[in-house]
Amino acid sequence: MSVFDLDGVVQSLHTVRQQWREDQRRLLEPGGRDLPSRDALGGIVNTLKGVLFPMRLGPPDLRQESENLYIAHSLDSAMHALLAQAELELNYKRRRDDARSLTPVREDAVSRVRRFAQRLPDVRRLLDSDVLAAYHGDPAAGSVDEVLLCYPGVLAMIHHRLAHELYRLGLPLLARVLSELAHAQTGIDVHPGAQIGASFFIDHGTGVVIGETAVIGERVRVYQAVTLGAKRFPKNADGHLEKGLARHPIVEDDVVIYAGATVLGRVRLGRGAVIGGNVWLVDDVAPGAHVTQSASRDAGARVSAPKTAPADSTTTPSAVS
Amino acid sequence: MSVFDLDGVVQSLHTVRQQWREDQRRLLEPGGRDLPSRDALGGIVNTLKGVLFPMRLGPPDLRQESENLYIAHSLDSAMHALLAQAELELNYKRRRDDARSLTPVREDAVSRVRRFAQRLPDVRRLLDSDVLAAYHGDPAAGSVDEVLLCYPGVLAMIHHRLAHELYRLGLPLLARVLSELAHAQTGIDVHPGAQIGASFFIDHGTGVVIGETAVIGERVRVYQAVTLGAKRFPKNADGHLEKGLARHPIVEDDVVIYAGATVLGRVRLGRGAVIGGNVWLVDDVAPGAHVTQSASRDAGARVSAPKTAPADSTTTPSAVS
Amino acid sequence: MSVFDLDGVVQSLHTVRQQWREDQRRLLEPGGRDLPSRDALGGIVNTLKGVLFPMRLGPPDLRQESENLYIAHSLDSAMHALLAQAELELNYKRRRDDARSLTPVREDAVSRVRRFAQRLPDVRRLLDSDVLAAYHGDPAAGSVDEVLLCYPGVLAMIHHRLAHELYRLGLPLLARVLSELAHAQTGIDVHPGAQIGASFFIDHGTGVVIGETAVIGERVRVYQAVTLGAKRFPKNADGHLEKGLARHPIVEDDVVIYAGATVLGRVRLGRGAVIGGNVWLVDDVAPGAHVTQSASRDAGARVSAPKTAPADSTTTPSAVS
Amino acid sequence: MSVFDLDGVVQSLHTVRQQWREDQRRLLEPGGRDLPSRDALGGIVNTLKGVLFPMRLGPPDLRQESENLYIAHSLDSAMHALLAQAELELNYKRRRDDARSLTPVREDAVSRVRRFAQRLPDVRRLLDSDVLAAYHGDPAAGSVDEVLLCYPGVLAMIHHRLAHELYRLGLPLLARVLSELAHAQTGIDVHPGAQIGASFFIDHGTGVVIGETAVIGERVRVYQAVTLGAKRFPKNADGHLEKGLARHPIVEDDVVIYAGATVLGRVRLGRGAVIGGNVWLVDDVAPGAHVTQSASRDAGARVSAPKTAPADSTTTPSAVS
Amino acid sequence: MSVFDLDGVVQSLHTVRQQWREDQRRLLEPGGRDLPSRDALGGIVNTLKGVLFPMRLGPPDLRQESENLYIAHSLDSAMHALLAQAELELNYKRRRDDARSLTPVREDAVSRVRRFAQRLPDVRRLLDSDVLAAYHGDPAAGSVDEVLLCYPGVLAMIHHRLAHELYRLGLPLLARVLSELAHAQTGIDVHPGAQIGASFFIDHGTGVVIGETAVIGERVRVYQAVTLGAKRFPKNADGHLEKGLARHPIVEDDVVIYAGATVLGRVRLGRGAVIGGNVWLVDDVAPGAHVTQSASRDAGARVSAPKTAPADSTTTPSAVS
Amino acid sequence: MSVFDLDGVVQSLHTVRQQWREDQRRLLEPGGRDLPSRDALGGIVNTLKGVLFPMRLGPPDLRQESENLYIAHSLDSAMHALLAQAELELNYKRRRDDARSLTPVREDAVSRVRRFAQRLPDVRRLLDSDVLAAYHGDPAAGSVDEVLLCYPGVLAMIHHRLAHELYRLGLPLLARVLSELAHAQTGIDVHPGAQIGASFFIDHGTGVVIGETAVIGERVRVYQAVTLGAKRFPKNADGHLEKGLARHPIVEDDVVIYAGATVLGRVRLGRGAVIGGNVWLVDDVAPGAHVTQSASRDAGARVSAPKTAPADSTTTPSAVS
């Protein structure tokens, strides 16, 4: 009937889908969708931004004297919406694992969401430290409010600190969606499993990638296109990749990593170390050391003497601000 | 009248526009807009995502037993919307080329859109292979559904595989808009002309650039910030750049290219080769060879002996997952 | 009452907010929000895109004979909306600086917005040159309209040229929001303070970072992941970073910088210089010089003889188009 | 905290609600809403208008060759949405009746909705007759399409004929909502229980009221402000009003009732009778009789001789068209 | 496939539609919709309300100094939108009439819309007189602005005065849709053909019906549920109703008609006459006469002596204000 | 420039507006709109419906355990929005009255809105009585929830009881807008000044008009098209209509007024009186009396003996249910 002869296309698409479902051993259960929704999680994280920073990221007509009313209602709504998504993930997981559990899914989901909510004040506290770190770390920053309003690195951390709580509470799929929402907006790709201390600052940010088992201390600063990655993927006896091994760097307090630097494997960057732009690193770095590109290029990693003031006016290449 | 004295601004803007139109030899035809619409194409590709993966990317309240009805109607709508855009591109092209054609534009557009629709089952089949490649290639991937829902590399491939069909059907402008819509969301910039085999996986993805004449085999894996680019732009007798020359790399089956690597020119990366992170390559690589940065840095490109298992547990730098 | 025991969470969030406000010495003034709005500025810049390019980025049903009516009304609306945001920034600044001023904020804001409006014809003229530069600089570009419709580099320049005017008019926060809106969509991060001449072209663009005091001449072309950054952050007597120092490169007319190159500090790239892909540069480059990676890698920067045709068919690595 | 001292108001509202719930013996079950939704039903009836008249009341960009695809998908969506509402009504009813049933609610609802869907072709056929009746009955009507597009009487009949099917299928609450949606738009209040034959035409319509047990034949025409009401409400032994008694008029084929006429009780208006404007009637009228106001005014109801042509050019007061 | 067995329903609906199309001798032309759109006209009339009364019915953030810019742009948009609707009506008419015309439809439509636009200042002038009439005629009216903002009678007149212009310009279908949009909102049903002088006031309004050939002078006032209708529908030789005959009342200047009164046929209500509530009138009334219900009931129409002040403090039944 | 020659139209519209402003002695103050907004008030009343009946008219996904959070936040928002509208009305009034006041407008507005909020629990209590009256008064009503969801008479009372509070608090313009919003949806026109006791029920409702000074007792029931109006408009010495006089009926407890009845002037309908359909009344009615049309028609008003049960099974004409 249609000018495009779509009947055959519809039928072929059906055939391809059935093939996929058979290959994936999916039961053809009549019924609705069983996956968490990216849109729903986007709505939840937007509400939470207002809950965490009501007068700066909340609705424009909010007044300070109504903050708590707004937060109480919005948080309640967001937590119920999150509950629905958490149930979807838990159900999905049980179906895939063919798992039996003594705890009903709903009860389980309620408990996880409750614990998530209780973490929010700490999340806000950490984010305040990140905002201050950005303000103090970037001479171009005019105010703490500009930082919260504009900086992609701060947006990425809001998503990450929320996603990390979900990850710790056994909701890794929801966590991942939150991370990817930030990745799409900022070009910053932080795995929700990464552990990141207070006062963390990512400047510019595009192209930053931080892996699942990275551990980052306090007051660390990184610039665009920095990678904290894995060096190798060991295989197990079955020939499958080992999962869950600690395979990403440990970055101690007060480290600075300039743009384009790549740090791979379970290496340790000692307290106060400074890694220059474009440096390629697969070894540990001593506390306070300065690693620059020319050094690494010629000799594998020339290490300069430790300094007490890691961010002084000597050469610190590849910062832009 | 206005506090901003805008009359002069409106007039000056008019003058600048007229200057542009004269310089560009644009006729001042009264009438409406004659360019395809980015918003319209965004709507079409969103509908097609639901048509291709109804229970995962379609409307949240869709039920499996209604899939075909939904697809038949949505596909019909989307193809008519695409028809309108295709007519705009073909008209635009004829107007610019001052071309005469025996085929009326509408008939021509209908024929192209019909062929596009008939390619959709194959597109779905290829995308299924990409989803599986992502699932198997990333130990952090929890399920094929998580991959489809979250991974920017998969989103980029949905756009690319649709855009590539449009490109092949002589609708390069529509194709380009589709690609740029993905680029904006993922930071992955794949030219619609690039030919990419099944089971392709881009991990993390931000900063990946793949050029128009690149040819990529099956089961290839690339990481963030990889460039498959051109090395030189030859000029023709008139001093203008030659168009359409094959100028980007050929990547054979089972190659892996780690983050930040740059491969330039019509070089060939042999089957199963592994290119390390940040490597800079302007020459062919033998099948099974491993190229690492230190090698390329010191000696132009040290080539290690071929290996049967290209992704084993030896050093494969710069992966993050 | 709630299943999630949210009362304590609401209370704790209140406590954290109060702590922040005390630390930041914020008065607890009842009342509304006092910060410019990202959404409002997004709306303004969208309207301005239609004002600048009515038949290509304006509403789809606009007809050429109605252009001026549309522009007069839209510009008037946008300028009043901008006025409101400008007042917010000026008030915010006075409150923070505890400043007294003889000019009332509104009058001051009106004056700045009026001057901004009067700059729009020149902005359009510059953007026309950028569009032509993209069209001529990329052999894959099919038409000037495709360039305006699709290219992220052009979108980034629309935002930048508007943001730069705001920056010059003393509205740096509004300017910054405009820049970050483009950064989120394109992965291109240009500080609103950067001075950029006509016919500027950024190809692909993801990962480009251009700093606040950079000065760029006419007909310059840069590719993805290029950084024009600062090399060092001198401190003043108080131990705080010096602000406002000229710390980013000067790039003269007709320079080309290929993908991934990093140029740091107040160096000067002479007229017509060509900087190869991935090159790391912290020194001046003579006019017409070609700097390639292997040169810089081995010898700090091998300088080839000046050439009259800077973009000929010799090796110009890392372009993708 | 609020300037309006709302805490007490919130508390008092809570007290009033609790009082109501106790009075109504409502259990305080935590959980969501259990009533059908006016908005949801508004959406369903709008979809059904497109399903019944796709090229005239469907989406503006629908093409005739895509009608069936559109209908198949839209009808499927609407019936699933109706199913959800039907389950709400059935659950609500069982909860209120404290009823036990052998049929699960969902199965019961599916069966009712399936039968509703199967009635739609007959509903369309009846509505076609109504449209023709309006076209032929109103000399001002320019075309059948104008009638369908503009006439409130036709809109009211679309709602009524759908609502009547729901009423017959044991879903009186959904039916009532449909009727009231039309009442709000047209001022025409037809109880979903009323039985109305083909080719029914209500002109102008504001103020028309037709009661639950009214029975109306074919080719009947009524004007604005006509009431077909009950005359008395008999009580049963308990002192409560008897329910379900036939208490509204029977109107035989080809009757015309002019504006403002009131007909009360289970009277019978014989075939072809004509009731004049503002007439007050509580008795039967013989077939073909003409009842005019002056007659009724003076003598309770003067009955003129039957006529063969009931709508000829003699006085037929109070029509406006 | 569906649980509702909809295939048969879709097929039956198709059969019913085909039957209708055959009966109506509709060609089955593939293609889009050919009827004007109620939604589009609703949008146009809303824009025109802002054009006519910018500071009271225009956008809330409009400033007086921007009025003309707003009007110029909005009017231009609205007239182009109206042009599209006018073309639809003219095409529809030619198709139905199987008409040939020397004027192309577009040219014809442009001409009519241009004349419509030129009538707008007079329409505004008339509406100003209506607003004043409402303000002076209703002691409860607090201000002219309250009247414009709140009174359904004024809303009905805005629609009518616009619809009447369309009717006079040969676009009766568009005119009718405008009237019905007002009817739906106000319960006031004024045929677009009715000729109504300045300073007309309808109070309360629900149930008012005014027929196509009614002629109303200046300073007339009517209340709710007043009918100005036809008394008989003469038939022509073919047995069809005669069209276009003058069949509704003529109401001279300064007449007042109280609630519920019915006036039928081409009677003349003389200057300054007062018609009491619920009166039923089928004869002429002398200038200045007062007709009250008891009079009409007993004696057909008791006529009191003419009075110079038609609205003095003597009995004027059925006003509510 | 435009095909419609709109420049002259824009200019003429300007001239007409200026004429109006001069006639109305409006200062031409640059600036924004100064009238309350119908849309804003529509939003406020919708929020208040949810505040008053959260589980039945609130958001569909509200859960009972979150009621108070929802109410606290929504009420706070609505009261602030109402405050803005109240300030507009008070400013408008002072400007028109050229009034000086010791109380600043904002303080005055806050005080009125605070008192309004405190009346809400009583409003809910009265509305509960209205809902019960509808349920008990209409044998067709299936449940109290159906009544609240469907009945236009209940919707009109929600608006009226809120509007009446605003009227009493000196905000008659806001009150009037609320009333007209209900009038547009229901055809029921109740002036916000009318005083109406508990348990009031309007059945069907279209065409009901109740005037400003009407006083209605408890448990009163009225049907469609009932008018409680004024009989005369006395003039004062200046020839202007007297304002504020008590000119509408007093209706005592337990009265029933059937459809179409008209009661005019400051008459008193005694406790338990029953007024038949279409009756025309300008005199007092004794308690318990039954007035029927035939009586009034022949003898001015035949009065039957008082009865103890006013709504028994004897003739009570013109009810429809």
Short mmCIF file of C-alpha atoms in Angstrom, two decimals, chain A residues 91-229:
data_model
loop_
_atom_site.label_atom_id
_atom_site.label_comp_id
_atom_site.label_asym_id
_atom_site.label_seq_id
_atom_site.Cartn_x
_atom_site.Cartn_y
_atom_site.Cartn_z
CA ASN A 91 14.72 -7.51 38.25
CA TYR A 92 16.79 -7.44 35.12
CA LYS A 93 19.76 -8.82 36.99
CA ARG A 94 17.80 -11.59 38.68
CA ARG A 95 16.25 -12.59 35.38
CA ARG A 96 19.65 -12.74 33.73
CA ASP A 97 21.33 -14.51 36.61
CA ASP A 98 18.36 -16.82 36.98
CA ALA A 99 18.82 -15.88 40.60
CA ARG A 100 16.77 -16.73 43.63
CA SER A 101 16.82 -14.32 46.53
CA LEU A 102 15.24 -14.27 49.95
CA THR A 103 14.69 -10.52 49.79
CA PRO A 104 11.84 -9.39 47.57
CA VAL A 105 13.07 -7.04 44.88
CA ARG A 106 11.01 -4.13 46.06
CA GLU A 107 12.20 -4.36 49.62
CA ASP A 108 15.75 -4.68 48.38
CA ALA A 109 15.36 -1.65 46.12
CA VAL A 110 13.80 0.44 48.87
CA SER A 111 16.70 -0.32 51.14
CA ARG A 112 19.28 0.67 48.54
CA VAL A 113 17.51 3.89 47.60
CA ARG A 114 17.14 4.80 51.27
CA ARG A 115 20.87 4.42 51.78
CA PHE A 116 21.52 6.43 48.65
CA ALA A 117 19.40 9.30 49.97
CA GLN A 118 21.28 9.26 53.25
CA ARG A 119 24.55 9.74 51.40
CA LEU A 120 23.40 12.97 49.75
CA PRO A 121 24.61 15.38 52.45
CA ASP A 122 28.10 13.89 52.19
CA VAL A 123 27.91 14.13 48.41
CA ARG A 124 27.09 17.81 48.72
CA ARG A 125 30.00 18.30 51.10
CA LEU A 126 32.41 16.65 48.66
CA LEU A 127 31.04 18.69 45.78
CA ASP A 128 31.54 21.89 47.76
CA SER A 129 35.19 20.91 48.08
CA ASP A 130 35.37 20.28 44.32
CA VAL A 131 33.87 23.67 43.59
CA LEU A 132 36.40 25.37 45.83
CA ALA A 133 39.21 23.38 44.21
CA ALA A 134 38.15 24.61 40.79
CA TYR A 135 37.88 28.15 42.01
CA HIS A 136 41.32 28.11 43.59
CA GLY A 137 42.91 26.03 40.83
CA ASP A 138 41.92 28.19 37.89
CA PRO A 139 43.03 31.81 37.90
CA ALA A 140 40.38 32.52 35.29
CA ALA A 141 37.57 31.50 37.65
CA GLY A 142 35.67 34.59 38.75
CA SER A 143 33.66 33.11 41.59
CA VAL A 144 32.53 29.85 43.13
CA ASP A 145 29.17 30.37 41.51
CA GLU A 146 30.62 30.76 38.03
CA VAL A 147 32.42 27.49 38.60
CA LEU A 148 29.24 25.66 39.58
CA LEU A 149 27.29 27.20 36.74
CA CYS A 150 29.81 26.79 33.92
CA TYR A 151 32.57 24.27 34.47
CA PRO A 152 32.15 20.93 32.74
CA GLY A 153 34.54 19.36 35.23
CA VAL A 154 32.17 20.25 38.04
CA LEU A 155 29.18 18.86 36.15
CA ALA A 156 31.09 15.65 35.58
CA MET A 157 31.84 15.40 39.31
CA ILE A 158 28.20 15.93 40.28
CA HIS A 159 27.30 13.00 38.08
CA HIS A 160 30.27 10.94 39.24
CA ARG A 161 29.73 11.39 42.95
CA LEU A 162 26.10 10.37 42.57
CA ALA A 163 26.96 7.51 40.23
CA HIS A 164 29.66 6.23 42.55
CA GLU A 165 27.12 5.92 45.37
CA LEU A 166 24.85 3.89 43.11
CA TYR A 167 27.79 1.73 42.09
CA ARG A 168 28.67 1.04 45.70
CA LEU A 169 25.04 0.19 46.44
CA GLY A 170 25.00 -2.55 43.80
CA LEU A 171 23.26 -0.63 41.02
CA PRO A 172 26.05 -0.47 38.43
CA LEU A 173 23.79 -0.10 35.41
CA LEU A 174 22.04 2.98 36.80
CA ALA A 175 25.45 4.29 37.76
CA ARG A 176 26.76 3.79 34.27
CA VAL A 177 23.86 5.64 32.69
CA LEU A 178 24.53 8.59 34.98
CA SER A 179 28.19 8.60 33.97
CA GLU A 180 27.39 8.44 30.28
CA LEU A 181 24.94 11.31 30.60
CA ALA A 182 27.84 13.43 31.85
CA HIS A 183 30.20 12.00 29.24
CA ALA A 184 27.81 13.10 26.47
CA GLN A 185 27.68 16.64 27.84
CA THR A 186 31.29 17.14 28.83
CA GLY A 187 33.49 14.68 26.95
CA ILE A 188 34.70 13.52 30.39
CA ASP A 189 34.44 9.77 30.91
CA VAL A 190 34.80 8.75 34.54
CA HIS A 191 33.84 5.17 35.37
CA PRO A 192 31.45 5.12 38.34
CA GLY A 193 33.73 2.69 40.14
CA ALA A 194 36.61 5.15 40.39
CA GLN A 195 37.34 6.32 43.96
CA ILE A 196 38.04 10.03 44.07
CA GLY A 197 38.90 12.09 47.15
CA ALA A 198 37.75 15.57 48.03
CA SER A 199 38.73 18.76 46.20
CA PHE A 200 39.16 17.14 42.81
CA PHE A 201 39.42 19.43 39.80
CA ILE A 202 39.27 18.56 36.08
CA ASP A 203 40.03 21.62 33.92
CA HIS A 204 38.67 21.85 30.37
CA GLY A 205 38.08 18.14 30.55
CA THR A 206 37.36 17.01 27.01
CA GLY A 207 38.90 13.60 26.46
CA VAL A 208 39.60 12.76 30.10
CA VAL A 209 39.16 9.03 30.79
CA ILE A 210 39.39 7.55 34.29
CA GLY A 211 39.09 3.78 34.73
CA GLU A 212 37.04 1.65 37.08
CA THR A 213 39.65 0.78 39.68
CA ALA A 214 41.48 4.10 39.77
CA VAL A 215 42.05 5.50 43.27
CA ILE A 216 42.56 9.23 43.54
CA GLY A 217 43.50 11.14 46.69
CA GLU A 218 42.60 14.63 47.81
CA ARG A 219 43.34 17.92 46.10
CA VAL A 220 44.28 16.26 42.80
CA ARG A 221 44.11 18.30 39.59
CA VAL A 222 43.93 16.94 36.03
CA TYR A 223 43.61 18.65 32.65
CA GLN A 224 41.98 17.75 29.35
CA ALA A 225 42.73 14.50 27.56
CA VAL A 226 44.37 12.85 30.57
CA THR A 227 43.98 9.06 30.66
CA LEU A 228 44.22 6.97 33.82
CA GLY A 229 43.96 3.57 32.16
#
